[in-house]
Structure formats: structure tokens, C-alpha cells
Amino acid sequence: MNPARILTQVVVVGVQIVGRAFVDAYKAAAQNAAKNAVSAGGAAAGDLLSRKTGMTLDEAALILNVDKKAPLKDINEKYEHMFQSNSPEKGGSFYLQSKVFRAKERMELELQKLAAESNGSAGPQDPSAPTNV
């Protein structure tokens, strides 16, 4: 047998095996993603504010060390303290300061959403949408 032909057959069989493994892994990943979206009840996957800000309400509450339904006054007090404590001028971390800012932003958006829902509006509005004044 010709060595080139043997080498070609080995390469072809190897590519087939790797191709099948890739397809199987993709199918398994797609099934897991679908299963996780269903098991989450759609709350985590479908939460517009979490997707928009990149932070869940739980994460924001943990960062600011407040309850998820804390009043704006408590949120602002914790924010001011943590934002100043993490100031780079005081030896803090810009990254942590940014996380604190984003946490406050997420909590404020949640409060705005709850206020809009309690006022009987048709549904949650996009907080970044321009308003006609």
C-alpha cells in the first residue's frame, strides 16, 4: 500500500470523528440551554432590566447590601458610602466603584418599574426611552 494513501485515510477518518463529536456537543449545548431557560421560569432569561444593565436585582442588592425592596433613601446612603470608600483617590478600585454605580442604577430602574406598574400603566416602559414633555 502507498504511504500517502494510508495517511490520507487516517486524516479523513480523523476529520469525520472530530466532526461528529462537534455536532454532538452542539446538540447537547442547545438542549441544555433550552432546558435551563425553561427551568428558570423565564424570569432570569427574560428580565429586560437584567439584560439591559447586565446585572440582576439580586446581584445589585448584594453589592449595595440592601434588601431588594429597599427605599431609595437607603439605596442612596449605601451607594454614597460605598462609592466614596472605593474611590481610586483613596486607594480604592475603579472596578468596584463601577460595580457600585451599576448596582445603584439597577436598583433605581427596578424602583421606577415598580412605580410605573403601581400607577396602573399598561406595562413596564423602557426607562431609556425619550419622554415627550
CSV table of N, CA and C in Angstrom, one decimal:
chain,number,residue,atom,x,y,z
A,1,MET,N,0.8,-1.2,0.0
A,1,MET,CA,0.0,0.0,0.0
A,1,MET,C,0.9,1.2,0.0
A,2,ASN,N,0.3,2.3,-0.6
A,2,ASN,CA,1.0,3.5,-0.7
A,2,ASN,C,0.9,4.3,0.6
A,3,PRO,N,2.1,4.8,1.1
A,3,PRO,CA,2.0,5.6,2.4
A,3,PRO,C,1.2,6.8,2.3
A,4,ALA,N,1.1,7.5,1.2
A,4,ALA,CA,0.3,8.7,1.0
A,4,ALA,C,-1.2,8.3,1.1
A,5,ARG,N,-1.6,7.2,0.6
A,5,ARG,CA,-3.0,6.8,0.6
A,5,ARG,C,-3.4,6.5,2.1
A,6,ILE,N,-2.5,5.8,2.8
A,6,ILE,CA,-2.8,5.5,4.2
A,6,ILE,C,-2.9,6.8,5.1
A,7,LEU,N,-2.0,7.7,4.8
A,7,LEU,CA,-2.0,9.0,5.5
A,7,LEU,C,-3.3,9.7,5.2
A,8,THR,N,-3.8,9.7,4.0
A,8,THR,CA,-5.0,10.4,3.6
A,8,THR,C,-6.2,9.8,4.3
A,9,GLN,N,-6.2,8.4,4.3
A,9,GLN,CA,-7.3,7.7,5.0
A,9,GLN,C,-7.4,8.1,6.5
A,10,VAL,N,-6.2,8.1,7.1
A,10,VAL,CA,-6.2,8.5,8.6
A,10,VAL,C,-6.7,9.9,8.8
A,11,VAL,N,-6.3,10.8,7.9
A,11,VAL,CA,-6.8,12.2,8.1
A,11,VAL,C,-8.3,12.3,7.9
A,12,VAL,N,-8.8,11.6,6.9
A,12,VAL,CA,-10.3,11.6,6.6
A,12,VAL,C,-11.0,11.0,7.7
A,13,VAL,N,-10.6,9.9,8.3
A,13,VAL,CA,-11.3,9.3,9.4
A,13,VAL,C,-11.2,10.2,10.6
A,14,GLY,N,-10.1,10.8,10.8
A,14,GLY,CA,-9.9,11.7,12.0
A,14,GLY,C,-10.9,12.9,11.9
A,15,VAL,N,-11.0,13.5,10.7
A,15,VAL,CA,-11.9,14.6,10.5
A,15,VAL,C,-13.3,14.2,10.7
A,16,GLN,N,-13.7,13.0,10.3
A,16,GLN,CA,-15.1,12.5,10.5
A,16,GLN,C,-15.4,12.4,12.0
A,17,ILE,N,-14.4,11.9,12.7
A,17,ILE,CA,-14.6,11.7,14.2
A,17,ILE,C,-14.8,13.0,14.9
A,18,VAL,N,-13.9,13.9,14.5
A,18,VAL,CA,-14.0,15.3,15.1
A,18,VAL,C,-15.3,16.0,14.7
A,19,GLY,N,-15.7,15.8,13.5
A,19,GLY,CA,-16.9,16.5,13.0
A,19,GLY,C,-18.1,15.9,13.8
A,20,ARG,N,-18.2,14.6,14.0
A,20,ARG,CA,-19.3,14.0,14.7
A,20,ARG,C,-19.3,14.5,16.2
A,21,ALA,N,-18.2,14.6,16.8
A,21,ALA,CA,-18.1,15.0,18.2
A,21,ALA,C,-18.5,16.4,18.3
A,22,PHE,N,-18.2,17.3,17.3
A,22,PHE,CA,-18.6,18.7,17.4
A,22,PHE,C,-20.1,18.8,17.2
A,23,VAL,N,-20.7,18.1,16.3
A,23,VAL,CA,-22.1,18.1,16.2
A,23,VAL,C,-22.8,17.6,17.4
A,24,ASP,N,-22.4,16.5,18.0
A,24,ASP,CA,-23.0,16.0,19.2
A,24,ASP,C,-22.9,17.0,20.4
A,25,ALA,N,-21.7,17.7,20.5
A,25,ALA,CA,-21.5,18.7,21.6
A,25,ALA,C,-22.4,19.9,21.4
A,26,TYR,N,-22.6,20.3,20.1
A,26,TYR,CA,-23.5,21.4,19.8
A,26,TYR,C,-25.0,21.0,20.2
A,27,LYS,N,-25.4,19.8,19.8
A,27,LYS,CA,-26.8,19.4,20.2
A,27,LYS,C,-27.0,19.4,21.7
A,28,ALA,N,-26.0,18.9,22.4
A,28,ALA,CA,-26.1,18.8,23.9
A,28,ALA,C,-26.2,20.2,24.5
A,29,ALA,N,-25.4,21.1,23.9
A,29,ALA,CA,-25.4,22.5,24.4
A,29,ALA,C,-26.7,23.2,24.2
A,30,ALA,N,-27.3,22.9,23.0
A,30,ALA,CA,-28.6,23.5,22.6
A,30,ALA,C,-29.7,23.0,23.5
A,31,GLN,N,-29.6,21.7,23.8
A,31,GLN,CA,-30.6,21.1,24.7
A,31,GLN,C,-30.5,21.6,26.1
A,32,ASN,N,-29.3,21.8,26.6
A,32,ASN,CA,-29.1,22.3,28.0
A,32,ASN,C,-29.5,23.8,28.0
A,33,ALA,N,-29.3,24.6,27.0
A,33,ALA,CA,-29.7,25.9,27.0
A,33,ALA,C,-31.2,26.0,27.1
A,34,ALA,N,-31.9,25.2,26.3
A,34,ALA,CA,-33.4,25.2,26.3
A,34,ALA,C,-33.9,24.7,27.6
A,35,LYS,N,-33.3,23.7,28.2
A,35,LYS,CA,-33.8,23.2,29.5
A,35,LYS,C,-33.6,24.2,30.6
A,36,ASN,N,-32.4,24.9,30.6
A,36,ASN,CA,-32.2,25.9,31.6
A,36,ASN,C,-33.1,27.1,31.5
A,37,ALA,N,-33.5,27.5,30.3
A,37,ALA,CA,-34.4,28.6,30.1
A,37,ALA,C,-35.8,28.3,30.6
A,38,VAL,N,-36.2,27.0,30.4
A,38,VAL,CA,-37.5,26.6,30.9
A,38,VAL,C,-37.5,26.5,32.4
A,39,SER,N,-36.4,25.9,33.0
A,39,SER,CA,-36.4,25.7,34.4
A,39,SER,C,-36.2,27.0,35.2
A,40,ALA,N,-35.7,28.0,34.6
A,40,ALA,CA,-35.6,29.3,35.2
A,40,ALA,C,-36.9,30.0,35.3
A,41,GLY,N,-37.9,29.5,34.6
A,41,GLY,CA,-39.2,30.1,34.6
A,41,GLY,C,-39.3,31.3,33.7
A,42,GLY,N,-38.3,31.6,33.0
A,42,GLY,CA,-38.3,32.7,32.1
A,42,GLY,C,-38.0,34.0,32.8
A,43,ALA,N,-37.9,34.0,34.1
A,43,ALA,CA,-37.6,35.2,34.9
A,43,ALA,C,-36.2,35.7,34.7
A,44,ALA,N,-35.2,34.9,34.8
A,44,ALA,CA,-33.9,35.4,34.7
A,44,ALA,C,-33.5,35.6,33.2
A,45,ALA,N,-34.0,34.7,32.3
A,45,ALA,CA,-33.7,34.9,30.9
A,45,ALA,C,-34.4,36.0,30.3
A,46,GLY,N,-35.6,36.3,30.7
A,46,GLY,CA,-36.5,37.2,30.1
A,46,GLY,C,-36.6,38.6,30.7
A,47,ASP,N,-35.8,38.8,31.8
A,47,ASP,CA,-35.9,40.1,32.5
A,47,ASP,C,-35.2,41.2,31.7
A,48,LEU,N,-36.0,42.1,31.2
A,48,LEU,CA,-35.4,43.1,30.4
A,48,LEU,C,-34.4,44.0,31.1
A,49,LEU,N,-34.7,44.4,32.3
A,49,LEU,CA,-33.7,45.2,33.1
A,49,LEU,C,-32.4,44.5,33.3
A,50,SER,N,-32.5,43.2,33.6
A,50,SER,CA,-31.2,42.5,33.9
A,50,SER,C,-30.4,42.4,32.6
A,51,ARG,N,-31.1,42.2,31.5
A,51,ARG,CA,-30.3,42.1,30.2
A,51,ARG,C,-29.8,43.5,29.8
A,52,LYS,N,-30.6,44.5,30.1
A,52,LYS,CA,-30.1,45.9,29.7
A,52,LYS,C,-28.9,46.3,30.6
A,53,THR,N,-29.0,46.1,31.9
A,53,THR,CA,-27.9,46.6,32.7
A,53,THR,C,-26.8,45.6,32.9
A,54,GLY,N,-27.0,44.3,32.6
A,54,GLY,CA,-26.0,43.3,32.8
A,54,GLY,C,-25.9,42.9,34.3
A,55,MET,N,-26.9,43.2,35.1
A,55,MET,CA,-26.9,42.8,36.5
A,55,MET,C,-28.3,42.5,37.0
A,56,THR,N,-28.4,41.4,37.7
A,56,THR,CA,-29.7,41.1,38.2
A,56,THR,C,-30.0,41.9,39.5
A,57,LEU,N,-31.3,41.9,39.8
A,57,LEU,CA,-31.7,42.7,41.0
A,57,LEU,C,-31.0,42.1,42.3
A,58,ASP,N,-30.9,40.8,42.3
A,58,ASP,CA,-30.3,40.1,43.5
A,58,ASP,C,-28.8,40.5,43.6
A,59,GLU,N,-28.1,40.6,42.5
A,59,GLU,CA,-26.7,41.0,42.5
A,59,GLU,C,-26.6,42.4,42.9
A,60,ALA,N,-27.4,43.3,42.5
A,60,ALA,CA,-27.4,44.7,42.8
A,60,ALA,C,-27.6,44.9,44.3
A,61,ALA,N,-28.6,44.1,44.9
A,61,ALA,CA,-28.9,44.2,46.3
A,61,ALA,C,-27.7,43.7,47.1
A,62,LEU,N,-27.1,42.6,46.7
A,62,LEU,CA,-25.9,42.1,47.4
A,62,LEU,C,-24.8,43.1,47.4
A,63,ILE,N,-24.5,43.7,46.3
A,63,ILE,CA,-23.4,44.7,46.2
A,63,ILE,C,-23.6,45.9,47.1
A,64,LEU,N,-24.9,46.4,47.1
A,64,LEU,CA,-25.2,47.6,48.0
A,64,LEU,C,-25.5,47.2,49.4
A,65,ASN,N,-25.7,45.9,49.7
A,65,ASN,CA,-26.0,45.4,51.0
A,65,ASN,C,-27.3,46.0,51.5
A,66,VAL,N,-28.3,45.9,50.6
A,66,VAL,CA,-29.7,46.4,50.9
A,66,VAL,C,-30.7,45.3,50.5
A,67,ASP,N,-31.9,45.4,51.0
A,67,ASP,CA,-33.0,44.5,50.6
A,67,ASP,C,-33.4,44.9,49.2
A,68,LYS,N,-33.9,43.9,48.5
A,68,LYS,CA,-34.4,44.1,47.1
A,68,LYS,C,-35.5,45.2,47.0
A,69,LYS,N,-36.2,45.3,48.1
A,69,LYS,CA,-37.3,46.3,48.1
A,69,LYS,C,-37.0,47.5,49.0
A,70,ALA,N,-35.7,47.8,49.1
A,70,ALA,CA,-35.3,48.9,50.0
A,70,ALA,C,-35.8,50.2,49.4
A,71,PRO,N,-36.1,51.2,50.3
A,71,PRO,CA,-36.4,52.5,49.7
A,71,PRO,C,-35.2,53.2,49.1
A,72,LEU,N,-35.5,54.2,48.3
A,72,LEU,CA,-34.5,54.9,47.6
A,72,LEU,C,-33.5,55.6,48.5
A,73,LYS,N,-34.0,56.1,49.7
A,73,LYS,CA,-33.1,56.7,50.7
A,73,LYS,C,-32.0,55.8,51.1
A,74,ASP,N,-32.4,54.5,51.5
A,74,ASP,CA,-31.4,53.6,51.9
A,74,ASP,C,-30.4,53.2,50.8
A,75,ILE,N,-30.9,53.1,49.6
A,75,ILE,CA,-30.1,52.8,48.5
A,75,ILE,C,-29.0,53.9,48.3
A,76,ASN,N,-29.5,55.1,48.3
A,76,ASN,CA,-28.6,56.3,48.1
A,76,ASN,C,-27.6,56.4,49.2
A,77,GLU,N,-27.9,56.1,50.5
A,77,GLU,CA,-27.0,56.1,51.6
A,77,GLU,C,-25.9,55.1,51.4
A,78,LYS,N,-26.3,53.9,51.1
A,78,LYS,CA,-25.3,52.8,50.9
A,78,LYS,C,-24.4,53.1,49.7
A,79,TYR,N,-25.1,53.6,48.6
A,79,TYR,CA,-24.3,54.0,47.4
A,79,TYR,C,-23.2,55.0,47.7
A,80,GLU,N,-23.6,56.1,48.4
A,80,GLU,CA,-22.7,57.2,48.7
A,80,GLU,C,-21.5,56.7,49.5
A,81,HIS,N,-21.8,55.9,50.5
A,81,HIS,CA,-20.7,55.4,51.4
A,81,HIS,C,-19.8,54.4,50.6
A,82,MET,N,-20.3,53.5,49.8
A,82,MET,CA,-19.5,52.6,49.1
A,82,MET,C,-18.8,53.2,47.9
A,83,PHE,N,-19.4,54.2,47.3
A,83,PHE,CA,-18.8,54.9,46.1
A,83,PHE,C,-17.6,55.6,46.6
A,84,GLN,N,-17.7,56.4,47.7
A,84,GLN,CA,-16.6,57.1,48.3
A,84,GLN,C,-15.5,56.2,48.8
A,85,SER,N,-15.9,55.1,49.4
A,85,SER,CA,-14.9,54.2,50.0
A,85,SER,C,-14.1,53.6,48.9
A,86,ASN,N,-14.6,53.4,47.8
A,86,ASN,CA,-13.9,52.7,46.7
A,86,ASN,C,-13.3,53.7,45.7
A,87,SER,N,-13.2,54.9,46.1
A,87,SER,CA,-12.7,56.0,45.2
A,87,SER,C,-11.2,55.7,44.9
A,88,PRO,N,-10.7,55.7,43.7
A,88,PRO,CA,-9.3,55.5,43.4
A,88,PRO,C,-8.4,56.5,44.1
A,89,GLU,N,-8.9,57.7,44.3
A,89,GLU,CA,-8.1,58.7,45.0
A,89,GLU,C,-7.8,58.3,46.5
A,90,LYS,N,-8.7,57.4,47.0
A,90,LYS,CA,-8.5,57.0,48.4
A,90,LYS,C,-7.9,55.6,48.4
A,91,GLY,N,-7.4,55.1,47.3
A,91,GLY,CA,-6.7,53.8,47.2
A,91,GLY,C,-7.7,52.7,46.9
A,92,GLY,N,-8.9,53.1,46.5
A,92,GLY,CA,-9.9,52.1,46.2
A,92,GLY,C,-9.8,51.6,44.7
A,93,SER,N,-10.8,50.9,44.3
A,93,SER,CA,-10.8,50.2,43.0
A,93,SER,C,-11.8,50.9,42.1
A,94,PHE,N,-11.4,51.3,40.9
A,94,PHE,CA,-12.3,51.8,39.9
A,94,PHE,C,-13.3,50.8,39.5
A,95,TYR,N,-12.9,49.5,39.4
A,95,TYR,CA,-13.8,48.4,39.1
A,95,TYR,C,-14.9,48.3,40.1
A,96,LEU,N,-14.5,48.3,41.4
A,96,LEU,CA,-15.6,48.2,42.4
A,96,LEU,C,-16.5,49.4,42.4
A,97,GLN,N,-15.9,50.5,42.2
A,97,GLN,CA,-16.7,51.7,42.2
A,97,GLN,C,-17.7,51.7,41.0
A,98,SER,N,-17.3,51.1,39.9
A,98,SER,CA,-18.2,51.0,38.8
A,98,SER,C,-19.3,50.0,39.1
A,99,LYS,N,-19.0,48.9,39.8
A,99,LYS,CA,-20.0,47.9,40.2
A,99,LYS,C,-21.0,48.5,41.1
A,100,VAL,N,-20.5,49.3,42.0
A,100,VAL,CA,-21.4,50.0,43.0
A,100,VAL,C,-22.4,51.0,42.2
A,101,PHE,N,-21.8,51.7,41.2
A,101,PHE,CA,-22.6,52.6,40.4
A,101,PHE,C,-23.7,51.8,39.6
A,102,ARG,N,-23.3,50.7,39.0
A,102,ARG,CA,-24.2,49.9,38.2
A,102,ARG,C,-25.3,49.3,39.1
A,103,ALA,N,-24.9,48.9,40.3
A,103,ALA,CA,-25.9,48.3,41.3
A,103,ALA,C,-26.9,49.4,41.6
A,104,LYS,N,-26.5,50.6,41.9
A,104,LYS,CA,-27.5,51.7,42.2
A,104,LYS,C,-28.4,51.9,41.0
A,105,GLU,N,-27.8,52.0,39.9
A,105,GLU,CA,-28.5,52.2,38.6
A,105,GLU,C,-29.6,51.1,38.5
A,106,ARG,N,-29.2,49.9,38.7
A,106,ARG,CA,-30.2,48.7,38.5
A,106,ARG,C,-31.3,48.8,39.6
A,107,MET,N,-31.0,49.2,40.8
A,107,MET,CA,-32.0,49.3,41.8
A,107,MET,C,-32.9,50.5,41.5
A,108,GLU,N,-32.4,51.6,41.0
A,108,GLU,CA,-33.3,52.7,40.7
A,108,GLU,C,-34.2,52.3,39.5
A,109,LEU,N,-33.7,51.6,38.5
A,109,LEU,CA,-34.6,51.2,37.4
A,109,LEU,C,-35.7,50.3,37.9
A,110,GLU,N,-35.4,49.4,38.9
A,110,GLU,CA,-36.4,48.5,39.4
A,110,GLU,C,-37.4,49.3,40.1
A,111,LEU,N,-37.0,50.3,40.9
A,111,LEU,CA,-38.0,51.1,41.6
A,111,LEU,C,-38.9,51.9,40.6
A,112,GLN,N,-38.3,52.4,39.5
A,112,GLN,CA,-39.1,53.1,38.5
A,112,GLN,C,-40.1,52.1,37.9
A,113,LYS,N,-39.7,50.9,37.6
A,113,LYS,CA,-40.6,49.9,37.0
A,113,LYS,C,-41.7,49.6,38.0
A,114,LEU,N,-41.4,49.4,39.3
A,114,LEU,CA,-42.5,49.1,40.2
A,114,LEU,C,-43.4,50.3,40.4
A,115,ALA,N,-42.9,51.5,40.3
A,115,ALA,CA,-43.7,52.7,40.4
A,115,ALA,C,-44.7,52.8,39.2
A,116,ALA,N,-44.1,52.5,38.1
A,116,ALA,CA,-44.9,52.6,36.8
A,116,ALA,C,-46.0,51.5,36.9
A,117,GLU,N,-45.7,50.3,37.4
A,117,GLU,CA,-46.7,49.3,37.5
A,117,GLU,C,-47.8,49.6,38.5
A,118,SER,N,-47.4,50.2,39.6
A,118,SER,CA,-48.4,50.5,40.6
A,118,SER,C,-49.3,51.7,40.3
A,119,ASN,N,-48.8,52.5,39.3
A,119,ASN,CA,-49.6,53.6,38.8
A,119,ASN,C,-50.7,53.1,37.8
A,120,GLY,N,-50.7,51.9,37.5
A,120,GLY,CA,-51.6,51.3,36.6
A,120,GLY,C,-51.3,51.5,35.1
A,121,SER,N,-50.1,51.7,34.8
A,121,SER,CA,-49.7,51.9,33.4
A,121,SER,C,-49.9,50.6,32.7
A,122,ALA,N,-49.9,50.7,31.3
A,122,ALA,CA,-50.2,49.5,30.5
A,122,ALA,C,-49.1,48.4,30.7
A,123,GLY,N,-48.0,48.8,31.1
A,123,GLY,CA,-46.9,47.8,31.2
A,123,GLY,C,-45.6,48.5,31.5
A,124,PRO,N,-44.6,47.8,31.8
A,124,PRO,CA,-43.3,48.5,32.1
A,124,PRO,C,-42.8,49.2,30.8
A,125,GLN,N,-42.3,50.4,31.0
A,125,GLN,CA,-41.8,51.2,29.9
A,125,GLN,C,-40.3,51.1,29.9
A,126,ASP,N,-39.7,51.4,28.8
A,126,ASP,CA,-38.3,51.4,28.7
A,126,ASP,C,-37.8,52.7,29.3
A,127,PRO,N,-37.0,52.6,30.4
A,127,PRO,CA,-36.6,53.8,31.1
A,127,PRO,C,-35.7,54.7,30.3
A,128,SER,N,-35.1,54.1,29.3
A,128,SER,CA,-34.1,54.9,28.4
A,128,SER,C,-34.9,55.6,27.3
A,129,ALA,N,-36.2,55.3,27.1
A,129,ALA,CA,-36.9,55.9,26.0
A,129,ALA,C,-37.2,57.4,26.3
A,130,PRO,N,-37.1,58.2,25.3
A,130,PRO,CA,-37.3,59.6,25.5
A,130,PRO,C,-38.8,59.9,25.8
A,131,THR,N,-39.0,60.9,26.6
A,131,THR,CA,-40.4,61.3,27.0
A,131,THR,C,-40.7,62.6,26.3
A,132,ASN,N,-42.0,62.7,26.0
A,132,ASN,CA,-42.4,63.9,25.4
A,132,ASN,C,-42.9,64.9,26.5
A,133,VAL,N,-42.2,66.0,26.6
A,133,VAL,CA,-42.6,67.0,27.6
A,133,VAL,C,-43.2,68.2,27.0
